[in-house]
Amino acid sequence: MAELNQLLTEVVRREKSRVVAALVRRVGSIDAAEEAFQEAVLAALPSWRQGLPENPGAWLTTAATNHVRDASRHQRIVAAKSPLLAVDAMAQPELPDSF
């Protein structure tokens, strides 16, 4: 496990700037790119226990890109559904005149 952590640390140090720069070009946000890279590193820990991929930088780039795509999809769904939730919250249930 310590060896995996050391390898991951070296890969992160070597690849972070390149991966984050590529993500910033795609999404236009440094914060989103940084977050996606961190999520990719977290995903690498269990996945890389079986062995380091041939191209760790490409693996991290793909995982981070997938995270950005999934987060964007989630935001679009939330934006589309929020008005529906607001309408439901404003609706008052009809109460009977007496119990």
mmCIF file with all atom_site columns, C-alpha atoms in Angstrom:
data_model
loop_
_atom_site.group_PDB
_atom_site.id
_atom_site.type_symbol
_atom_site.label_atom_id
_atom_site.label_alt_id
_atom_site.label_comp_id
_atom_site.label_asym_id
_atom_site.label_entity_id
_atom_site.label_seq_id
_atom_site.pdbx_PDB_ins_code
_atom_site.Cartn_x
_atom_site.Cartn_y
_atom_site.Cartn_z
_atom_site.occupancy
_atom_site.B_iso_or_equiv
_atom_site.pdbx_formal_charge
_atom_site.auth_seq_id
_atom_site.auth_comp_id
_atom_site.auth_asym_id
_atom_site.auth_atom_id
_atom_site.pdbx_PDB_model_num
ATOM 1  C CA . MET A 1 1  ? 0.000   0.000  0.000   1.00 0.00 ? 1  MET A CA 1
ATOM 2  C CA . ALA A 1 2  ? 2.831   2.403  0.826   1.00 0.00 ? 2  ALA A CA 1
ATOM 3  C CA . GLU A 1 3  ? 4.381   1.642  -2.554  1.00 0.00 ? 3  GLU A CA 1
ATOM 4  C CA . LEU A 1 4  ? 1.083   2.450  -4.301  1.00 0.00 ? 4  LEU A CA 1
ATOM 5  C CA . ASN A 1 5  ? 0.801   5.726  -2.404  1.00 0.00 ? 5  ASN A CA 1
ATOM 6  C CA . GLN A 1 6  ? 4.349   6.654  -3.385  1.00 0.00 ? 6  GLN A CA 1
ATOM 7  C CA . LEU A 1 7  ? 3.692   5.815  -7.050  1.00 0.00 ? 7  LEU A CA 1
ATOM 8  C CA . LEU A 1 8  ? 0.455   7.781  -7.011  1.00 0.00 ? 8  LEU A CA 1
ATOM 9  C CA . THR A 1 9  ? 2.196   10.754 -5.399  1.00 0.00 ? 9  THR A CA 1
ATOM 10 C CA . GLU A 1 10 ? 4.867   10.727 -8.105  1.00 0.00 ? 10 GLU A CA 1
ATOM 11 C CA . VAL A 1 11 ? 2.290   10.442 -10.887 1.00 0.00 ? 11 VAL A CA 1
ATOM 12 C CA . VAL A 1 12 ? 0.186   13.251 -9.409  1.00 0.00 ? 12 VAL A CA 1
ATOM 13 C CA . ARG A 1 13 ? 3.225   15.499 -9.088  1.00 0.00 ? 13 ARG A CA 1
ATOM 14 C CA . ARG A 1 14 ? 4.279   14.754 -12.674 1.00 0.00 ? 14 ARG A CA 1
ATOM 15 C CA . GLU A 1 15 ? 0.860   14.882 -14.379 1.00 0.00 ? 15 GLU A CA 1
ATOM 16 C CA . LYS A 1 16 ? -1.260  17.363 -12.419 1.00 0.00 ? 16 LYS A CA 1
ATOM 17 C CA . SER A 1 17 ? -0.424  20.527 -14.328 1.00 0.00 ? 17 SER A CA 1
ATOM 18 C CA . ARG A 1 18 ? -0.903  18.880 -17.730 1.00 0.00 ? 18 ARG A CA 1
ATOM 19 C CA . VAL A 1 19 ? -4.202  17.221 -16.811 1.00 0.00 ? 19 VAL A CA 1
ATOM 20 C CA . VAL A 1 20 ? -5.633  20.300 -15.108 1.00 0.00 ? 20 VAL A CA 1
ATOM 21 C CA . ALA A 1 21 ? -4.597  22.532 -18.035 1.00 0.00 ? 21 ALA A CA 1
ATOM 22 C CA . ALA A 1 22 ? -6.330  20.202 -20.496 1.00 0.00 ? 22 ALA A CA 1
ATOM 23 C CA . LEU A 1 23 ? -9.473  20.221 -18.353 1.00 0.00 ? 23 LEU A CA 1
ATOM 24 C CA . VAL A 1 24 ? -9.453  24.019 -18.021 1.00 0.00 ? 24 VAL A CA 1
ATOM 25 C CA . ARG A 1 25 ? -9.374  24.266 -21.823 1.00 0.00 ? 25 ARG A CA 1
ATOM 26 C CA . ARG A 1 26 ? -12.406 21.968 -21.994 1.00 0.00 ? 26 ARG A CA 1
ATOM 27 C CA . VAL A 1 27 ? -14.534 23.370 -19.170 1.00 0.00 ? 27 VAL A CA 1
ATOM 28 C CA . GLY A 1 28 ? -13.204 26.893 -18.741 1.00 0.00 ? 28 GLY A CA 1
ATOM 29 C CA . SER A 1 29 ? -13.058 26.683 -14.954 1.00 0.00 ? 29 SER A CA 1
ATOM 30 C CA . ILE A 1 30 ? -9.964  26.130 -12.856 1.00 0.00 ? 30 ILE A CA 1
ATOM 31 C CA . ASP A 1 31 ? -12.072 25.119 -9.856  1.00 0.00 ? 31 ASP A CA 1
ATOM 32 C CA . ALA A 1 32 ? -13.994 22.482 -11.838 1.00 0.00 ? 32 ALA A CA 1
ATOM 33 C CA . ALA A 1 33 ? -10.755 21.191 -13.360 1.00 0.00 ? 33 ALA A CA 1
ATOM 34 C CA . GLU A 1 34 ? -9.042  20.925 -9.965  1.00 0.00 ? 34 GLU A CA 1
ATOM 35 C CA . GLU A 1 35 ? -12.037 19.159 -8.450  1.00 0.00 ? 35 GLU A CA 1
ATOM 36 C CA . ALA A 1 36 ? -12.228 16.708 -11.348 1.00 0.00 ? 36 ALA A CA 1
ATOM 37 C CA . PHE A 1 37 ? -8.519  15.948 -11.027 1.00 0.00 ? 37 PHE A CA 1
ATOM 38 C CA . GLN A 1 38 ? -8.891  15.276 -7.304  1.00 0.00 ? 38 GLN A CA 1
ATOM 39 C CA . GLU A 1 39 ? -11.812 12.932 -7.985  1.00 0.00 ? 39 GLU A CA 1
ATOM 40 C CA . ALA A 1 40 ? -9.719  11.114 -10.587 1.00 0.00 ? 40 ALA A CA 1
ATOM 41 C CA . VAL A 1 41 ? -6.900  10.642 -8.073  1.00 0.00 ? 41 VAL A CA 1
ATOM 42 C CA . LEU A 1 42 ? -9.370  9.246  -5.540  1.00 0.00 ? 42 LEU A CA 1
ATOM 43 C CA . ALA A 1 43 ? -10.694 6.851  -8.189  1.00 0.00 ? 43 ALA A CA 1
ATOM 44 C CA . ALA A 1 44 ? -7.141  5.777  -9.007  1.00 0.00 ? 44 ALA A CA 1
ATOM 45 C CA . LEU A 1 45 ? -6.430  4.426  -5.522  1.00 0.00 ? 45 LEU A CA 1
ATOM 46 C CA . PRO A 1 46 ? -8.687  1.347  -5.636  1.00 0.00 ? 46 PRO A CA 1
ATOM 47 C CA . SER A 1 47 ? -8.294  0.880  -9.365  1.00 0.00 ? 47 SER A CA 1
ATOM 48 C CA . TRP A 1 48 ? -4.505  0.960  -9.385  1.00 0.00 ? 48 TRP A CA 1
ATOM 49 C CA . ARG A 1 49 ? -4.163  -1.633 -6.629  1.00 0.00 ? 49 ARG A CA 1
ATOM 50 C CA . GLN A 1 50 ? -4.234  -4.264 -9.380  1.00 0.00 ? 50 GLN A CA 1
ATOM 51 C CA . GLY A 1 51 ? -1.377  -2.461 -11.118 1.00 0.00 ? 51 GLY A CA 1
ATOM 52 C CA . LEU A 1 52 ? -0.405  0.861  -12.571 1.00 0.00 ? 52 LEU A CA 1
ATOM 53 C CA . PRO A 1 53 ? -1.917  1.543  -16.012 1.00 0.00 ? 53 PRO A CA 1
ATOM 54 C CA . GLU A 1 54 ? 0.366   1.848  -19.032 1.00 0.00 ? 54 GLU A CA 1
ATOM 55 C CA . ASN A 1 55 ? -0.205  5.581  -19.227 1.00 0.00 ? 55 ASN A CA 1
ATOM 56 C CA . PRO A 1 56 ? -1.209  6.959  -15.811 1.00 0.00 ? 56 PRO A CA 1
ATOM 57 C CA . GLY A 1 57 ? -1.537  10.508 -17.125 1.00 0.00 ? 57 GLY A CA 1
ATOM 58 C CA . ALA A 1 58 ? -4.020  9.437  -19.777 1.00 0.00 ? 58 ALA A CA 1
ATOM 59 C CA . TRP A 1 59 ? -5.921  7.391  -17.201 1.00 0.00 ? 59 TRP A CA 1
ATOM 60 C CA . LEU A 1 60 ? -6.195  10.414 -14.896 1.00 0.00 ? 60 LEU A CA 1
ATOM 61 C CA . THR A 1 61 ? -7.211  12.657 -17.810 1.00 0.00 ? 61 THR A CA 1
ATOM 62 C CA . THR A 1 62 ? -9.954  10.244 -18.861 1.00 0.00 ? 62 THR A CA 1
ATOM 63 C CA . ALA A 1 63 ? -11.245 9.783  -15.312 1.00 0.00 ? 63 ALA A CA 1
ATOM 64 C CA . ALA A 1 64 ? -11.253 13.545 -14.703 1.00 0.00 ? 64 ALA A CA 1
ATOM 65 C CA . THR A 1 65 ? -12.990 14.210 -18.023 1.00 0.00 ? 65 THR A CA 1
ATOM 66 C CA . ASN A 1 66 ? -15.636 11.641 -17.131 1.00 0.00 ? 66 ASN A CA 1
ATOM 67 C CA . HIS A 1 67 ? -16.140 13.354 -13.778 1.00 0.00 ? 67 HIS A CA 1
ATOM 68 C CA . VAL A 1 68 ? -16.576 16.751 -15.478 1.00 0.00 ? 68 VAL A CA 1
ATOM 69 C CA . ARG A 1 69 ? -19.088 15.255 -17.914 1.00 0.00 ? 69 ARG A CA 1
ATOM 70 C CA . ASP A 1 70 ? -21.052 13.559 -15.129 1.00 0.00 ? 70 ASP A CA 1
ATOM 71 C CA . ALA A 1 71 ? -21.066 16.719 -12.977 1.00 0.00 ? 71 ALA A CA 1
ATOM 72 C CA . SER A 1 72 ? -22.277 18.772 -15.937 1.00 0.00 ? 72 SER A CA 1
ATOM 73 C CA . ARG A 1 73 ? -25.046 16.275 -16.645 1.00 0.00 ? 73 ARG A CA 1
ATOM 74 C CA . HIS A 1 74 ? -26.065 16.360 -12.992 1.00 0.00 ? 74 HIS A CA 1
ATOM 75 C CA . GLN A 1 75 ? -26.183 20.176 -12.988 1.00 0.00 ? 75 GLN A CA 1
ATOM 76 C CA . ARG A 1 76 ? -28.362 20.202 -16.125 1.00 0.00 ? 76 ARG A CA 1
ATOM 77 C CA . ILE A 1 77 ? -30.808 17.738 -14.550 1.00 0.00 ? 77 ILE A CA 1
ATOM 78 C CA . VAL A 1 78 ? -30.977 19.712 -11.303 1.00 0.00 ? 78 VAL A CA 1
ATOM 79 C CA . ALA A 1 79 ? -31.550 22.952 -13.238 1.00 0.00 ? 79 ALA A CA 1
ATOM 80 C CA . ALA A 1 80 ? -34.338 21.324 -15.242 1.00 0.00 ? 80 ALA A CA 1
ATOM 81 C CA . LYS A 1 81 ? -36.029 19.780 -12.193 1.00 0.00 ? 81 LYS A CA 1
ATOM 82 C CA . SER A 1 82 ? -35.679 22.706 -9.751  1.00 0.00 ? 82 SER A CA 1
ATOM 83 C CA . PRO A 1 83 ? -38.684 24.622 -11.107 1.00 0.00 ? 83 PRO A CA 1
ATOM 84 C CA . LEU A 1 84 ? -40.806 21.507 -10.703 1.00 0.00 ? 84 LEU A CA 1
ATOM 85 C CA . LEU A 1 85 ? -39.730 21.162 -7.088  1.00 0.00 ? 85 LEU A CA 1
ATOM 86 C CA . ALA A 1 86 ? -40.476 24.825 -6.419  1.00 0.00 ? 86 ALA A CA 1
ATOM 87 C CA . VAL A 1 87 ? -44.009 24.447 -7.807  1.00 0.00 ? 87 VAL A CA 1
ATOM 88 C CA . ASP A 1 88 ? -44.649 21.401 -5.628  1.00 0.00 ? 88 ASP A CA 1
ATOM 89 C CA . ALA A 1 89 ? -43.364 23.191 -2.540  1.00 0.00 ? 89 ALA A CA 1
ATOM 90 C CA . MET A 1 90 ? -45.668 26.157 -3.165  1.00 0.00 ? 90 MET A CA 1
ATOM 91 C CA . ALA A 1 91 ? -48.764 23.994 -3.567  1.00 0.00 ? 91 ALA A CA 1
ATOM 92 C CA . GLN A 1 92 ? -50.846 23.926 -0.414  1.00 0.00 ? 92 GLN A CA 1
ATOM 93 C CA . PRO A 1 93 ? -52.648 20.732 0.421   1.00 0.00 ? 93 PRO A CA 1
ATOM 94 C CA . GLU A 1 94 ? -56.386 21.079 0.773   1.00 0.00 ? 94 GLU A CA 1
ATOM 95 C CA . LEU A 1 95 ? -57.444 20.677 4.358   1.00 0.00 ? 95 LEU A CA 1
ATOM 96 C CA . PRO A 1 96 ? -60.905 19.427 5.250   1.00 0.00 ? 96 PRO A CA 1
ATOM 97 C CA . ASP A 1 97 ? -63.290 21.906 6.865   1.00 0.00 ? 97 ASP A CA 1
ATOM 98 C CA . SER A 1 98 ? -63.544 19.774 9.963   1.00 0.00 ? 98 SER A CA 1
ATOM 99 C CA . PHE A 1 99 ? -62.099 16.611 11.378  1.00 0.00 ? 99 PHE A CA 1
#
